[in-house]
Coordinates of C-alpha atoms in Angstrom, one line a residue:
M23 CA 0.0 0.1 0.0
I24 CA 1.1 3.6 -0.7
N25 CA 0.8 5.8 2.4
A26 CA 0.6 9.6 1.7
V27 CA 0.8 12.0 4.5
F28 CA 0.2 15.7 4.0
K29 CA 1.2 18.0 6.9
K30 CA -0.5 21.4 7.1
N31 CA 0.1 24.5 9.0
N32 CA -2.4 27.3 8.9
G33 CA -4.1 25.7 6.0
N34 CA -0.9 25.5 3.9
I35 CA 0.7 22.2 3.0
V36 CA 4.2 22.3 4.5
S37 CA 5.3 18.6 4.0
V38 CA 4.4 15.6 1.9
N39 CA 5.6 12.0 2.4
L40 CA 4.7 9.2 0.0
N41 CA 5.8 5.8 1.2
G42 CA 5.4 2.2 -0.1
H43 CA 4.3 0.4 -3.3
A44 CA 0.6 -0.2 -4.4
E45 CA 1.4 -3.9 -5.3
S46 CA -2.0 -3.9 -7.2
T47 CA -0.4 -6.3 -9.8
D48 CA 3.0 -7.5 -11.1
E49 CA 6.0 -5.2 -10.8
G50 CA 6.4 -3.1 -14.0
Y51 CA 2.6 -3.3 -14.8
D52 CA 1.2 -1.6 -11.6
L53 CA -1.0 1.3 -12.9
V54 CA -1.6 2.6 -9.4
C55 CA 2.1 2.9 -8.6
S56 CA 2.7 4.4 -12.0
A57 CA 0.0 7.0 -11.7
V58 CA 1.2 8.0 -8.2
S59 CA 4.8 8.2 -9.4
A60 CA 3.8 10.2 -12.5
V61 CA 1.7 12.7 -10.5
S62 CA 4.2 13.1 -7.6
L63 CA 7.3 13.5 -9.7
T64 CA 5.6 16.0 -12.0
I65 CA 4.6 18.1 -9.1
A66 CA 8.1 17.8 -7.5
N67 CA 9.7 18.8 -10.9
G68 CA 7.3 21.7 -11.2
I69 CA 8.2 23.0 -7.7
T70 CA 12.0 22.8 -8.3
E71 CA 12.2 23.6 -12.0
V72 CA 9.2 26.0 -12.6
V73 CA 8.6 27.6 -9.3
K74 CA 12.3 27.5 -8.5
V75 CA 11.8 26.5 -4.9
K76 CA 14.1 24.0 -3.4
P77 CA 12.4 22.0 -0.6
N78 CA 14.2 19.4 1.5
L79 CA 13.6 16.7 -1.0
S80 CA 14.3 13.0 -0.7
L81 CA 13.5 10.4 -3.4
E82 CA 14.2 6.6 -3.2
D83 CA 12.5 3.5 -4.5
G84 CA 9.0 3.6 -3.0
F85 CA 9.6 6.9 -1.1
L86 CA 9.2 10.6 -1.8
S87 CA 9.5 13.3 0.7
M88 CA 9.2 17.1 0.3
D89 CA 9.5 19.3 3.3
F90 CA 9.0 23.1 3.1
R91 CA 9.0 24.0 6.8
S92 CA 12.5 25.5 6.8
L93 CA 11.8 27.7 3.8
P94 CA 10.6 31.4 3.8
E95 CA 6.8 31.8 4.0
E96 CA 6.8 33.3 0.5
D97 CA 8.3 30.0 -1.0
V98 CA 5.8 27.9 0.9
L99 CA 2.9 30.1 -0.4
N100 CA 4.3 30.0 -4.0
C101 CA 4.2 26.1 -3.9
Q102 CA 0.5 25.8 -2.6
I103 CA -1.2 25.5 -6.0
L104 CA 1.1 22.6 -7.0
L105 CA 0.9 21.0 -3.6
K106 CA -2.9 21.2 -3.6
T107 CA -3.0 19.8 -7.1
L108 CA -0.9 16.8 -5.9
F109 CA -3.4 16.3 -3.1
I110 CA -6.4 16.4 -5.4
G111 CA -4.6 14.1 -7.9
L112 CA -3.8 11.5 -5.3
Q113 CA -7.3 11.8 -3.9
S114 CA -8.7 11.0 -7.4
I115 CA -6.6 7.9 -7.5
E116 CA -7.7 6.9 -4.0
V117 CA -11.4 7.1 -5.1
S118 CA -10.8 4.3 -7.6
Y119 CA -8.0 2.4 -5.9
G120 CA -8.5 2.9 -2.2
D121 CA -7.3 -0.6 -1.5
Y122 CA -3.8 0.5 -2.6
I123 CA -3.4 4.0 -1.4
S124 CA -4.2 5.8 1.8
I125 CA -4.1 9.6 2.2
K126 CA -3.9 11.3 5.7
V127 CA -3.7 15.0 6.6
E128 CA -2.0 16.1 9.8
E129 CA -2.0 19.6 11.3
V130 CA 1.4 20.6 12.6

């Protein structure tokens, strides 16, 4: 299962952690894992390459973490449209494939 945790502060997403594999089918053919990877990597690239914000970013097999808490407030605010788009995109996947992805929101 893929576990997604979004941490919010005053209504703004300040951290995203994605961990695990969907394991909905054989490796290499897993549409859920592919969808989550495509959406999350596109957003991460948008933040770093388009918005030009450099969060504390960690990427490994089955793991993506973006943390904005140490950045200036202006940078955090500039990333909100993309971070909220990530949240909505993952929610859409969860609606159809809830057995393979879980999304939680925590206030920090």
